[in-house]
Amino acid sequence: MARIVVLGAGLGGMAAAYELRETLGKAHPVSVVGLGDRFSFTPSNPWLAVGWRTPEQITLDAGKHLGDKDIAFHDSGAQRIDADARQVHTGAGEVLDYDYLLICTGPKLAFEEVPGSGPDGGHTQSVCTTPHAQRAWTAYEEFVKNPGPIVIGAVQGASCFGPAYEFAMILDADLRKRRIRDQVPMTFVTSEPYIGHMGLGGVGDSKGLMESEMRQRHIKWITNAKVREVRPGEVVAIEHDDQGQALREHVLPFKFSMLLPAFKGVDAVAAVEGLCNPRGFVIVDKHQRSPKYPRIFAAGVCVAIPPVEVTPIPTGAPKTGFMIESMVTTIVRNIQAELAGKPADFEGTWNAVCLADMGDTGAAFVALPQFPPRNVTWTKVGKWVHVAKVGFEKYFLYKMRNGTSEPIYEKHIMGLLGIERLKKGKP
Ligand SMILES: Cc1cc2nc3c(=O)[nH]c(=O)nc-3n(C[C@H](O)[C@H](O)[C@H](O)COP(=O)(O)OP(=O)(O)OC[C@H]3O[C@@H](n4cnc5c(N)ncnc54)[C@H](O)[C@@H]3O)c2cc1C
C-alpha cells in the first residue's frame, strides 16, 4: 500500500487525484491538500471579469467531489514539506505521511516585481485567480459607467501570454456590445518580442494572425516592453529594441488595467532544500520526478521549464492545460509501474495546445512538441474556437464533478488531431 498525497486542488491536482484513483484502484490511499475549499476553472476567469460568468458557474466544492471517489481532502494548504521525513505539514497543523508526493501548486504571483501592479495594494487588476477576476469585474462595472483608456498586457518574466490576449479581445467584444468601444482607447503592453510570440517563439503564423486581429480591433501594442512601474491611472512602460536596449518611455494613462505578472513557485515548495530552481519552480526529469527526491513528482505551472528561446526582455514558456494533463498522466503511469515493480520510464509529450477566446471568435494554437523544431505547428482563428472553448469549460468541469480523468471521446478527438499525452513506444 502506498500513501499518495497531492498538493494543490487546481487543474493539475484534481486531475491527478482522479487519475490516481482510477488507475490504482482503492488499495492505495490518495489525499489532496488544497488551499481553500473550492476548485476553480482558471481558464474561465477572463469571462468572470466581464460578468459573462459567476464564480458559482466556474468553481466547485473540491472536498465533496473528491470525497465521492474516496479521496481525502484537507483545505488548509501545505505549510511545510519535510522531504527527508516524507511528511507534509498543513496550515491546520495536520502531519500527512506520504510514500509519493505530487506537487501541483500552480504559481505564486510575483506582483511585487513591478511596483504599483496587482490588485492588493497596486493599481492594476488580475484574472489569475477567481477571487482576482471577481474583483476585476467589480472594477469593470464602475469603469463602464465612466469609460476611458484601457491598458492590458503581460510584464517582463511573464510566461502565460494567452490570457492577456484573450482578456484584451474579450474586453473589446464586451465594449462593442455595450456600444461604448468608441470611448475606449486600448493599448496592449507585452514583454514578448512580437505580437503572437506567446512565450513559444510563435506558433505557425501566430504573429500575422494576432497582429491582424489586434489591428481589426483597434488595439495598439508595445512589444519588448518592461513595465517600470504603475502609478494611479498610469502604466510606465519602457520599450526596447531587439538587442534589449531601451528605446523610449511610454506613459500610458488608464481607467482600467490588467497586467499579468511573472510567476514564481509557492513558498512551502520553494523552501525545500534542493527541490527547486531559484524562482521556486520544481526541477523534474523527463519522467516528472525530482532528481533529488525520487518520491516527489510535479506537474503544472509549478514545474521548472526553460524558456523556449532567449528574448530581449525575459519571457517564460507557458504551461497549458493539455500539457499539464500530459504531465499528470506521466506521473500516474510511473507510480503505477513502480508499484508493480516495473521501470518507471513513462515520458509526457508536453504538447502545447491552447484555445484563446476573443469574445465572439477565438484563436487555437497547436505546438507539437512545445520546443521548436516542431512536427506540427499552427494557429487558426475562427468562431469555432469560441464554441470549442465554451465546450472545454463545460467538459472540464464535468470531469471534475464526476471524477473522470480522460473519457473515451476526449481520447478520440485529441487522437484525431495527433495529440497524445504520452510519448510513443510505451505500453
Ligand atoms: C487566467 C488564466 C487563463 C488560462 N487559460 C488557459 C486556457 O484557456 N487553456 C489552457 O490550456 N491553459 C490556460 N491557462 C494556463 C493553465 O492551464 C492554468 O494556469 C492552470 O490552472 C494551471 O494548472 P495548475 O494545476 O498548474 O495550477 P492551478 O490550477 O493554479 O492550481 C494550483 C492550486 O494549488 C493551490 N495552492 C497554492 N499553494 C498551495 C499550498 N501551499 N498548498 C496547497 N495548495 C496550494 C492553489 O490554490 C490552486 O488551487 C490559463 C492560466 C491563467 C492564469
GROMACS .gro file of C-alpha atoms and ligand atoms in nm:
model
  480
    1MET     CA    1   0.000   0.000   0.000
    2ALA     CA    2   0.138   0.342  -0.099
    3ARG     CA    3   0.014   0.663   0.060
    4ILE     CA    4  -0.009   0.930  -0.207
    5VAL     CA    5  -0.050   1.299  -0.125
    6VAL     CA    6  -0.134   1.556  -0.393
    7LEU     CA    7  -0.064   1.922  -0.319
    8GLY     CA    8  -0.296   2.170  -0.492
    9ALA     CA    9  -0.660   2.125  -0.589
   10GLY     CA   10  -0.633   2.312  -0.919
   11LEU     CA   11  -0.637   2.191  -1.275
   12GLY     CA   12  -0.338   1.958  -1.232
   13GLY     CA   13  -0.401   1.842  -0.874
   14MET     CA   14  -0.767   1.745  -0.920
   15ALA     CA   15  -0.694   1.565  -1.246
   16ALA     CA   16  -0.404   1.383  -1.077
   17ALA     CA   17  -0.612   1.270  -0.779
   18TYR     CA   18  -0.889   1.130  -1.001
   19GLU     CA   19  -0.646   0.963  -1.236
   20LEU     CA   20  -0.458   0.804  -0.946
   21ARG     CA   21  -0.783   0.667  -0.807
   22GLU     CA   22  -0.893   0.538  -1.146
   23THR     CA   23  -0.558   0.382  -1.234
   24LEU     CA   24  -0.450   0.242  -0.898
   25GLY     CA   25  -0.788   0.144  -0.752
   26LYS     CA   26  -0.872   0.179  -0.384
   27ALA     CA   27  -0.577  -0.018  -0.246
   28HIS     CA   28  -0.369   0.299  -0.220
   29PRO     CA   29  -0.497   0.594  -0.013
   30VAL     CA   30  -0.494   0.923  -0.203
   31SER     CA   31  -0.535   1.258  -0.031
   32VAL     CA   32  -0.535   1.612  -0.165
   33VAL     CA   33  -0.419   1.923   0.019
   34GLY     CA   34  -0.578   2.237  -0.125
   35LEU     CA   35  -0.571   2.599  -0.026
   36GLY     CA   36  -0.938   2.678   0.031
   37ASP     CA   37  -1.233   2.452  -0.033
   38ARG     CA   38  -1.308   2.527  -0.399
   39PHE     CA   39  -1.173   2.405  -0.729
   40SER     CA   40  -1.156   2.693  -0.977
   41PHE     CA   41  -1.151   2.652  -1.352
   42THR     CA   42  -0.887   2.922  -1.409
   43PRO     CA   43  -0.930   2.945  -1.790
   44SER     CA   44  -1.279   3.094  -1.736
   45ASN     CA   45  -1.152   3.381  -1.519
   46PRO     CA   46  -1.142   3.633  -1.809
   47TRP     CA   47  -1.516   3.571  -1.864
   48LEU     CA   48  -1.584   3.625  -1.495
   49ALA     CA   49  -1.402   3.960  -1.511
   50VAL     CA   50  -1.652   4.095  -1.766
   51GLY     CA   51  -1.956   3.943  -1.597
   52TRP     CA   52  -2.010   3.666  -1.853
   53ARG     CA   53  -1.976   3.406  -1.575
   54THR     CA   54  -2.037   3.397  -1.200
   55PRO     CA   55  -1.794   3.235  -0.953
   56GLU     CA   56  -2.057   2.963  -0.889
   57GLN     CA   57  -2.050   2.865  -1.257
   58ILE     CA   58  -1.675   2.809  -1.272
   59THR     CA   59  -1.591   2.670  -0.927
   60LEU     CA   60  -1.696   2.363  -0.734
   61ASP     CA   61  -1.667   2.212  -0.390
   62ALA     CA   62  -1.341   2.017  -0.418
   63GLY     CA   63  -1.381   1.818  -0.095
   64LYS     CA   64  -1.729   1.693  -0.182
   65HIS     CA   65  -1.641   1.571  -0.530
   66LEU     CA   66  -1.309   1.418  -0.426
   67GLY     CA   67  -1.489   1.255  -0.132
   68ASP     CA   68  -1.727   1.085  -0.378
   69LYS     CA   69  -1.420   0.897  -0.503
   70ASP     CA   70  -1.287   0.822  -0.153
   71ILE     CA   71  -1.014   1.081  -0.184
   72ALA     CA   72  -0.944   1.266   0.144
   73PHE     CA   73  -0.930   1.646   0.123
   74HIS     CA   74  -0.754   1.897   0.350
   75ASP     CA   75  -0.829   2.260   0.269
   76SER     CA   76  -0.575   2.448   0.484
   77GLY     CA   77  -0.283   2.433   0.239
   78ALA     CA   78   0.063   2.282   0.273
   79GLN     CA   79   0.263   2.497   0.509
   80ARG     CA   80   0.583   2.292   0.511
   81ILE     CA   81   0.719   1.987   0.335
   82ASP     CA   82   0.973   1.772   0.517
   83ALA     CA   83   1.111   1.585   0.219
   84ASP     CA   84   1.355   1.375   0.421
   85ALA     CA   85   1.085   1.255   0.664
   86ARG     CA   86   0.832   1.237   0.375
   87GLN     CA   87   0.576   1.448   0.554
   88VAL     CA   88   0.351   1.740   0.467
   89HIS     CA   89   0.253   1.982   0.743
   90THR     CA   90  -0.078   2.155   0.670
   91GLY     CA   91  -0.193   2.500   0.775
   92ALA     CA   92  -0.434   2.332   1.021
   93GLY     CA   93  -0.145   2.156   1.196
   94GLU     CA   94  -0.203   1.808   1.047
   95VAL     CA   95   0.100   1.599   0.955
   96LEU     CA   96   0.050   1.378   0.649
   97ASP     CA   97   0.294   1.094   0.579
   98TYR     CA   98   0.347   1.005   0.217
   99ASP     CA   99   0.514   0.743   0.004
  100TYR     CA  100   0.466   0.959  -0.304
  101LEU     CA  101   0.409   1.333  -0.317
  102LEU     CA  102   0.265   1.506  -0.626
  103ILE     CA  103   0.320   1.879  -0.628
  104CYS     CA  104   0.060   2.068  -0.835
  105THR     CA  105   0.060   2.401  -0.652
  106GLY     CA  106   0.048   2.630  -0.957
  107PRO     CA  107   0.203   2.977  -0.950
  108LYS     CA  108   0.281   3.236  -0.687
  109LEU     CA  109   0.201   3.569  -0.850
  110ALA     CA  110   0.507   3.797  -0.838
  111PHE     CA  111   0.329   4.134  -0.848
  112GLU     CA  112   0.596   4.278  -0.616
  113GLU     CA  113   0.844   4.270  -0.908
  114VAL     CA  114   0.662   4.562  -1.074
  115PRO     CA  115   0.593   4.843  -0.826
  116GLY     CA  116   0.230   4.950  -0.823
  117SER     CA  117   0.099   4.642  -1.006
  118GLY     CA  118  -0.156   4.390  -0.880
  119PRO     CA  119  -0.491   4.411  -0.705
  120ASP     CA  120  -0.358   4.401  -0.348
  121GLY     CA  121  -0.224   4.748  -0.282
  122GLY     CA  122  -0.145   4.811  -0.651
  123HIS     CA  123  -0.343   4.981  -0.928
  124THR     CA  124  -0.393   4.701  -1.184
  125GLN     CA  125  -0.645   4.419  -1.195
  126SER     CA  126  -0.569   4.049  -1.238
  127VAL     CA  127  -0.750   3.748  -1.386
  128CYS     CA  128  -0.501   3.494  -1.248
  129THR     CA  129  -0.729   3.368  -0.972
  130THR     CA  130  -1.106   3.354  -0.947
  131PRO     CA  131  -1.119   3.598  -0.650
  132HIS     CA  132  -0.899   3.839  -0.850
  133ALA     CA  133  -1.125   3.808  -1.154
  134GLN     CA  134  -1.427   3.875  -0.932
  135ARG     CA  135  -1.263   4.196  -0.810
  136ALA     CA  136  -1.177   4.289  -1.169
  137TRP     CA  137  -1.549   4.255  -1.253
  138THR     CA  138  -1.639   4.498  -0.972
  139ALA     CA  139  -1.383   4.747  -1.108
  140TYR     CA  140  -1.506   4.693  -1.464
  141GLU     CA  141  -1.868   4.760  -1.365
  142GLU     CA  142  -1.755   5.101  -1.236
  143PHE     CA  143  -1.540   5.158  -1.544
  144VAL     CA  144  -1.826   5.112  -1.792
  145LYS     CA  145  -2.021   5.390  -1.617
  146ASN     CA  146  -1.740   5.633  -1.696
  147PRO     CA  147  -1.516   5.476  -1.962
  148GLY     CA  148  -1.166   5.583  -2.068
  149PRO     CA  149  -0.835   5.427  -2.175
  150ILE     CA  150  -0.754   5.062  -2.106
  151VAL     CA  151  -0.407   4.905  -2.076
  152ILE     CA  152  -0.379   4.525  -2.089
  153GLY     CA  153  -0.067   4.313  -2.101
  154ALA     CA  154   0.194   4.081  -1.955
  155VAL     CA  155   0.503   4.212  -1.779
  156GLN     CA  156   0.870   4.110  -1.800
  157GLY     CA  157   0.927   3.750  -1.697
  158ALA     CA  158   0.563   3.654  -1.765
  159SER     CA  159   0.506   3.314  -1.925
  160CYS     CA  160   0.130   3.294  -1.960
  161PHE     CA  161   0.052   3.531  -2.250
  162GLY     CA  162  -0.265   3.368  -2.385
  163PRO     CA  163  -0.493   3.509  -2.112
  164ALA     CA  164  -0.362   3.863  -2.172
  165TYR     CA  165  -0.458   3.847  -2.542
  166GLU     CA  166  -0.779   3.675  -2.453
  167PHE     CA  167  -0.879   3.938  -2.200
  168ALA     CA  168  -0.795   4.229  -2.435
  169MET     CA  169  -1.015   4.076  -2.708
  170ILE     CA  170  -1.296   3.987  -2.466
  171LEU     CA  171  -1.299   4.343  -2.333
  172ASP     CA  172  -1.312   4.471  -2.689
  173ALA     CA  173  -1.609   4.241  -2.764
  174ASP     CA  174  -1.789   4.339  -2.444
  175LEU     CA  175  -1.736   4.711  -2.501
  176ARG     CA  176  -1.866   4.680  -2.857
  177LYS     CA  177  -2.177   4.503  -2.725
  178ARG     CA  178  -2.227   4.790  -2.483
  179ARG     CA  179  -2.175   5.040  -2.768
  180ILE     CA  180  -1.904   5.226  -2.578
  181ARG     CA  181  -1.596   5.087  -2.755
  182ASP     CA  182  -1.552   5.426  -2.930
  183GLN     CA  183  -1.478   5.586  -2.591
  184VAL     CA  184  -1.202   5.339  -2.500
  185PRO     CA  185  -0.850   5.368  -2.647
  186MET     CA  186  -0.682   5.030  -2.583
  187THR     CA  187  -0.310   4.951  -2.558
  188PHE     CA  188  -0.154   4.607  -2.523
  189VAL     CA  189   0.185   4.604  -2.347
  190THR     CA  190   0.394   4.289  -2.358
  191SER     CA  191   0.744   4.161  -2.288
  192GLU     CA  192   0.717   3.937  -2.597
  193PRO     CA  193   0.948   4.038  -2.886
  194TYR     CA  194   0.650   4.041  -3.123
  195ILE     CA  195   0.274   4.001  -3.112
  196GLY     CA  196   0.182   3.631  -3.122
  197HIS     CA  197   0.514   3.507  -2.979
  198MET     CA  198   0.315   3.359  -2.686
  199GLY     CA  199   0.632   3.256  -2.499
  200LEU     CA  200   0.660   2.981  -2.761
  201GLY     CA  201   0.869   3.155  -3.029
  202GLY     CA  202   0.547   3.189  -3.231
  203VAL     CA  203   0.312   2.910  -3.333
  204GLY     CA  204   0.262   2.877  -3.710
  205ASP     CA  205   0.163   3.223  -3.834
  206SER     CA  206   0.053   3.343  -3.490
  207LYS     CA  207   0.239   3.673  -3.547
  208GLY     CA  208   0.050   3.764  -3.864
  209LEU     CA  209  -0.286   3.639  -3.738
  210MET     CA  210  -0.272   3.803  -3.396
  211GLU     CA  211  -0.143   4.134  -3.536
  212SER     CA  212  -0.430   4.132  -3.781
  213GLU     CA  213  -0.681   4.063  -3.502
  214MET     CA  214  -0.536   4.346  -3.292
  215ARG     CA  215  -0.548   4.588  -3.587
  216GLN     CA  216  -0.908   4.496  -3.666
  217ARG     CA  217  -0.997   4.566  -3.304
  218HIS     CA  218  -0.807   4.896  -3.287
  219ILE     CA  219  -0.581   4.768  -3.012
  220LYS     CA  220  -0.239   4.936  -3.025
  221TRP     CA  221   0.060   4.742  -2.897
  222ILE     CA  222   0.405   4.786  -2.748
  223THR     CA  223   0.633   4.481  -2.762
  224ASN     CA  224   0.973   4.423  -2.594
  225ALA     CA  225   0.825   4.623  -2.308
  226LYS     CA  226   0.940   4.633  -1.949
  227VAL     CA  227   0.685   4.785  -1.714
  228ARG     CA  228   0.887   5.006  -1.480
  229GLU     CA  229   0.602   5.097  -1.251
  230VAL     CA  230   0.231   5.153  -1.230
  231ARG     CA  231   0.110   5.479  -1.080
  232PRO     CA  232  -0.256   5.558  -1.007
  233GLY     CA  233  -0.404   5.580  -1.359
  234GLU     CA  234  -0.069   5.541  -1.544
  235VAL     CA  235   0.142   5.250  -1.665
  236VAL     CA  236   0.507   5.342  -1.725
  237ALA     CA  237   0.650   5.103  -1.986
  238ILE     CA  238   0.995   5.112  -2.142
  239GLU     CA  239   1.008   4.986  -2.500
  240HIS     CA  240   1.333   4.809  -2.600
  241ASP     CA  241   1.495   4.721  -2.932
  242ASP     CA  242   1.580   4.364  -3.033
  243GLN     CA  243   1.917   4.393  -2.860
  244GLY     CA  244   1.742   4.472  -2.532
  245GLN     CA  245   1.846   4.841  -2.538
  246ALA     CA  246   1.591   5.091  -2.406
  247LEU     CA  247   1.429   5.284  -2.692
  248ARG     CA  248   1.165   5.504  -2.534
  249GLU     CA  249   0.947   5.550  -2.230
  250HIS     CA  250   0.570   5.531  -2.266
  251VAL     CA  251   0.344   5.678  -2.002
  252LEU     CA  252   0.009   5.517  -2.070
  253PRO     CA  253  -0.295   5.663  -1.896
  254PHE     CA  254  -0.567   5.417  -1.797
  255LYS     CA  255  -0.901   5.396  -1.625
  256PHE     CA  256  -0.887   5.017  -1.622
  257SER     CA  257  -0.579   4.799  -1.647
  258MET     CA  258  -0.496   4.428  -1.619
  259LEU     CA  259  -0.132   4.320  -1.630
  260LEU     CA  260  -0.033   3.954  -1.593
  261PRO     CA  261   0.262   3.919  -1.354
  262ALA     CA  262   0.566   3.692  -1.372
  263PHE     CA  263   0.519   3.365  -1.184
  264LYS     CA  264   0.725   3.202  -0.909
  265GLY     CA  265   0.681   2.882  -0.708
  266VAL     CA  266   0.473   2.887  -0.388
  267ASP     CA  267   0.660   2.932  -0.058
  268ALA     CA  268   0.612   2.588   0.100
  269VAL     CA  269   0.752   2.422  -0.213
  270ALA     CA  270   1.028   2.676  -0.284
  271ALA     CA  271   1.157   2.630   0.071
  272VAL     CA  272   1.250   2.262   0.024
  273GLU     CA  273   1.628   2.237   0.001
  274GLY     CA  274   1.742   2.127  -0.348
  275LEU     CA  275   1.389   2.072  -0.487
  276CYS     CA  276   1.351   2.391  -0.692
  277ASN     CA  277   1.528   2.636  -0.921
  278PRO     CA  278   1.598   2.989  -0.791
  279ARG     CA  279   1.243   3.104  -0.879
  280GLY     CA  280   1.090   2.824  -0.676
  281PHE     CA  281   0.980   2.601  -0.967
  282VAL     CA  282   1.021   2.226  -0.910
  283ILE     CA  283   1.308   2.070  -1.107
  284VAL     CA  284   1.193   1.743  -1.267
  285ASP     CA  285   1.344   1.489  -1.506
  286LYS     CA  286   1.164   1.365  -1.817
  287HIS     CA  287   0.957   1.131  -1.601
  288GLN     CA  288   0.826   1.430  -1.395
  289ARG     CA  289   1.031   1.318  -1.093
  290SER     CA  290   1.255   1.529  -0.871
  291PRO     CA  291   1.615   1.417  -0.925
  292LYS     CA  292   1.693   1.494  -0.560
  293TYR     CA  293   1.380   1.343  -0.403
  294PRO     CA  294   1.268   1.038  -0.607
  295ARG     CA  295   0.940   1.013  -0.411
  296ILE     CA  296   0.839   1.360  -0.528
  297PHE     CA  297   0.680   1.431  -0.868
  298ALA     CA  298   0.545   1.761  -1.001
  299ALA     CA  299   0.300   1.871  -1.270
  300GLY     CA  300   0.159   2.200  -1.396
  301VAL     CA  301   0.267   2.560  -1.361
  302CYS     CA  302   0.485   2.472  -1.059
  303VAL     CA  303   0.730   2.278  -1.282
  304ALA     CA  304   1.059   2.437  -1.396
  305ILE     CA  305   1.068   2.465  -1.776
  306PRO     CA  306   1.340   2.662  -1.957
  307PRO     CA  307   1.230   2.946  -2.187
  308VAL     CA  308   1.172   2.830  -2.544
  309GLU     CA  309   1.423   3.090  -2.665
  310VAL     CA  310   1.616   3.390  -2.535
  311THR     CA  311   1.420   3.711  -2.587
  312PRO     CA  312   1.541   4.074  -2.546
  313ILE     CA  313   1.311   4.113  -2.245
  314PRO     CA  314   1.276   3.793  -2.039
  315THR     CA  315   0.977   3.574  -2.121
  316GLY     CA  316   0.892   3.226  -1.995
  317ALA     CA  317   0.733   2.923  -2.160
  318PRO     CA  318   0.360   2.875  -2.088
  319LYS     CA  319   0.223   2.559  -1.932
  320THR     CA  320  -0.119   2.497  -2.074
  321GLY     CA  321  -0.399   2.263  -1.977
  322PHE     CA  322  -0.336   1.972  -2.210
  323MET     CA  323   0.038   1.981  -2.136
  324ILE     CA  324  -0.045   1.968  -1.765
  325GLU     CA  325  -0.270   1.666  -1.820
  326SER     CA  326   0.015   1.501  -2.011
  327MET     CA  327   0.243   1.559  -1.710
  328VAL     CA  328  -0.023   1.415  -1.478
  329THR     CA  329  -0.071   1.101  -1.685
  330THR     CA  330   0.307   1.053  -1.696
  331ILE     CA  331   0.330   1.067  -1.316
  332VAL     CA  332   0.036   0.835  -1.257
  333ARG     CA  333   0.170   0.576  -1.502
  334ASN     CA  334   0.517   0.597  -1.347
  335ILE     CA  335   0.383   0.543  -0.996
  336GLN     CA  336   0.169   0.255  -1.123
  337ALA     CA  337   0.473   0.099  -1.291
  338GLU     CA  338   0.691   0.139  -0.984
  339LEU     CA  339   0.428  -0.017  -0.758
  340ALA     CA  340   0.417  -0.314  -0.997
  341GLY     CA  341   0.796  -0.345  -0.978
  342LYS     CA  342   0.842  -0.228  -1.336
  343PRO     CA  343   1.064   0.053  -1.469
  344ALA     CA  344   0.902   0.394  -1.419
  345ASP     CA  345   1.006   0.529  -1.757
  346PHE     CA  346   0.697   0.698  -1.896
  347GLU     CA  347   0.754   1.038  -2.057
  348GLY     CA  348   0.498   1.308  -2.133
  349THR     CA  349   0.461   1.476  -2.470
  350TRP     CA  350   0.434   1.828  -2.328
  351ASN     CA  351   0.243   1.934  -2.637
  352ALA     CA  352   0.118   2.293  -2.620
  353VAL     CA  353  -0.248   2.323  -2.717
  354CYS     CA  354  -0.426   2.643  -2.627
  355LEU     CA  355  -0.765   2.788  -2.711
  356ALA     CA  356  -0.780   3.165  -2.663
  357ASP     CA  357  -1.130   3.311  -2.667
  358MET     CA  358  -1.184   3.650  -2.830
  359GLY     CA  359  -1.541   3.708  -2.719
  360ASP     CA  360  -1.718   3.615  -3.040
  361THR     CA  361  -1.436   3.434  -3.216
  362GLY     CA  362  -1.109   3.282  -3.094
  363ALA     CA  363  -0.758   3.156  -3.175
  364ALA     CA  364  -0.632   2.799  -3.139
  365PHE     CA  365  -0.259   2.738  -3.103
  366VAL     CA  366  -0.113   2.391  -3.150
  367ALA     CA  367   0.261   2.330  -3.099
  368LEU     CA  368   0.372   1.966  -3.106
  369PRO     CA  369   0.613   1.947  -2.931
  370GLN     CA  370   0.638   2.269  -2.735
  371PHE     CA  371   1.003   2.327  -2.822
  372PRO     CA  372   1.096   2.401  -3.186
  373PRO     CA  373   1.169   2.249  -3.432
  374ARG     CA  374   0.821   2.102  -3.425
  375ASN     CA  375   0.636   1.827  -3.602
  376VAL     CA  376   0.310   2.025  -3.600
  377THR     CA  377   0.267   2.398  -3.552
  378TRP     CA  378  -0.037   2.602  -3.644
  379THR     CA  379  -0.260   2.883  -3.530
  380LYS     CA  380  -0.614   2.921  -3.658
  381VAL     CA  381  -0.867   3.194  -3.590
  382GLY     CA  382  -1.240   3.136  -3.613
  383LYS     CA  383  -1.578   3.134  -3.441
  384TRP     CA  384  -1.539   2.757  -3.387
  385VAL     CA  385  -1.265   2.831  -3.131
  386HIS     CA  386  -1.508   3.036  -2.918
  387VAL     CA  387  -1.752   2.743  -2.927
  388ALA     CA  388  -1.472   2.494  -2.855
  389LYS     CA  389  -1.353   2.699  -2.556
  390VAL     CA  390  -1.704   2.701  -2.404
  391GLY     CA  391  -1.712   2.325  -2.467
  392PHE     CA  392  -1.372   2.284  -2.298
  393GLU     CA  393  -1.502   2.468  -1.989
  394LYS     CA  394  -1.822   2.262  -1.962
  395TYR     CA  395  -1.638   1.941  -2.030
  396PHE     CA  396  -1.354   2.003  -1.782
  397LEU     CA  397  -1.600   2.099  -1.507
  398TYR     CA  398  -1.797   1.784  -1.589
  399LYS     CA  399  -1.478   1.579  -1.549
  400MET     CA  400  -1.403   1.744  -1.213
  401ARG     CA  401  -1.758   1.683  -1.086
  402ASN     CA  402  -1.763   1.323  -1.195
  403GLY     CA  403  -1.410   1.219  -1.118
  404THR     CA  404  -1.313   1.102  -1.463
  405SER     CA  405  -0.972   1.193  -1.595
  406GLU     CA  406  -0.984   1.103  -1.965
  407PRO     CA  407  -1.316   0.988  -2.106
  408ILE     CA  408  -1.301   0.798  -2.427
  409TYR     CA  409  -1.431   1.072  -2.661
  410GLU     CA  410  -1.159   1.315  -2.547
  411LYS     CA  411  -0.906   1.048  -2.633
  412HIS     CA  412  -1.071   1.010  -2.972
  413ILE     CA  413  -1.078   1.382  -3.062
  414MET     CA  414  -0.724   1.450  -2.943
  415GLY     CA  415  -0.613   1.135  -3.121
  416LEU     CA  416  -0.764   1.266  -3.446
  417LEU     CA  417  -0.558   1.583  -3.406
  418GLY     CA  418  -0.250   1.367  -3.345
  419ILE     CA  419  -0.225   1.489  -2.984
  420GLU     CA  420  -0.120   1.224  -2.732
  421ARG     CA  421  -0.043   1.258  -2.360
  422LEU     CA  422   0.241   1.003  -2.354
  423LYS     CA  423   0.534   0.951  -2.587
  424LYS     CA  424   0.503   0.664  -2.834
  425GLY     CA  425   0.658   0.326  -2.773
  426LYS     CA  426   0.517   0.292  -2.421
  427PRO     CA  427   0.272   0.017  -2.332
  428LIG     C1  428  -0.622   3.348  -1.645
  428LIG     C2  429  -0.566   3.221  -1.699
  428LIG     C3  430  -0.628   3.161  -1.808
  428LIG     C4  431  -0.578   3.044  -1.861
  428LIG     N1  432  -0.642   2.988  -1.968
  428LIG     C5  433  -0.596   2.872  -2.019
  428LIG     C6  434  -0.664   2.811  -2.127
  428LIG     O1  435  -0.762   2.863  -2.177
  428LIG     N2  436  -0.618   2.694  -2.174
  428LIG     C7  437  -0.510   2.633  -2.119
  428LIG     O2  438  -0.472   2.525  -2.163
  428LIG     N3  439  -0.442   2.688  -2.018
  428LIG     C8  440  -0.483   2.806  -1.965
  428LIG     N4  441  -0.415   2.864  -1.860
  428LIG     C9  442  -0.292   2.801  -1.812
  428LIG    C10  443  -0.311   2.682  -1.716
  428LIG     O3  444  -0.387   2.582  -1.779
  428LIG    C11  445  -0.377   2.724  -1.587
  428LIG     O4  446  -0.299   2.819  -1.521
  428LIG    C12  447  -0.399   2.605  -1.492
  428LIG     O5  448  -0.492   2.645  -1.393
  428LIG    C13  449  -0.270   2.559  -1.427
  428LIG     O6  450  -0.295   2.442  -1.352
  428LIG     P1  451  -0.210   2.409  -1.222
  428LIG     O7  452  -0.270   2.288  -1.163
  428LIG     O8  453  -0.066   2.407  -1.252
  428LIG     O9  454  -0.232   2.534  -1.125
  428LIG     P2  455  -0.369   2.586  -1.063
  428LIG    O10  456  -0.486   2.546  -1.144
  428LIG    O11  457  -0.345   2.731  -1.039
  428LIG    O12  458  -0.378   2.509  -0.926
  428LIG    C14  459  -0.286   2.526  -0.823
  428LIG    C15  460  -0.361   2.508  -0.692
  428LIG    O13  461  -0.267   2.497  -0.586
  428LIG    C16  462  -0.318   2.570  -0.476
  428LIG     N5  463  -0.208   2.600  -0.384
  428LIG    C17  464  -0.122   2.704  -0.385
  428LIG     N6  465  -0.039   2.697  -0.280
  428LIG    C18  466  -0.073   2.585  -0.212
  428LIG    C19  467  -0.025   2.525  -0.094
  428LIG     N7  468   0.076   2.576  -0.024
  428LIG     N8  469  -0.083   2.410  -0.053
  428LIG    C20  470  -0.184   2.354  -0.122
  428LIG     N9  471  -0.236   2.410  -0.233
  428LIG    C21  472  -0.179   2.523  -0.277
  428LIG    C22  473  -0.384   2.690  -0.539
  428LIG    O14  474  -0.476   2.748  -0.451
  428LIG    C23  475  -0.450   2.628  -0.660
  428LIG    O15  476  -0.579   2.581  -0.632
  428LIG    C24  477  -0.462   2.983  -1.805
  428LIG    C25  478  -0.400   3.045  -1.697
  428LIG    C26  479  -0.449   3.162  -1.645
  428LIG    C27  480  -0.378   3.227  -1.528
   0.00000   0.00000   0.00000
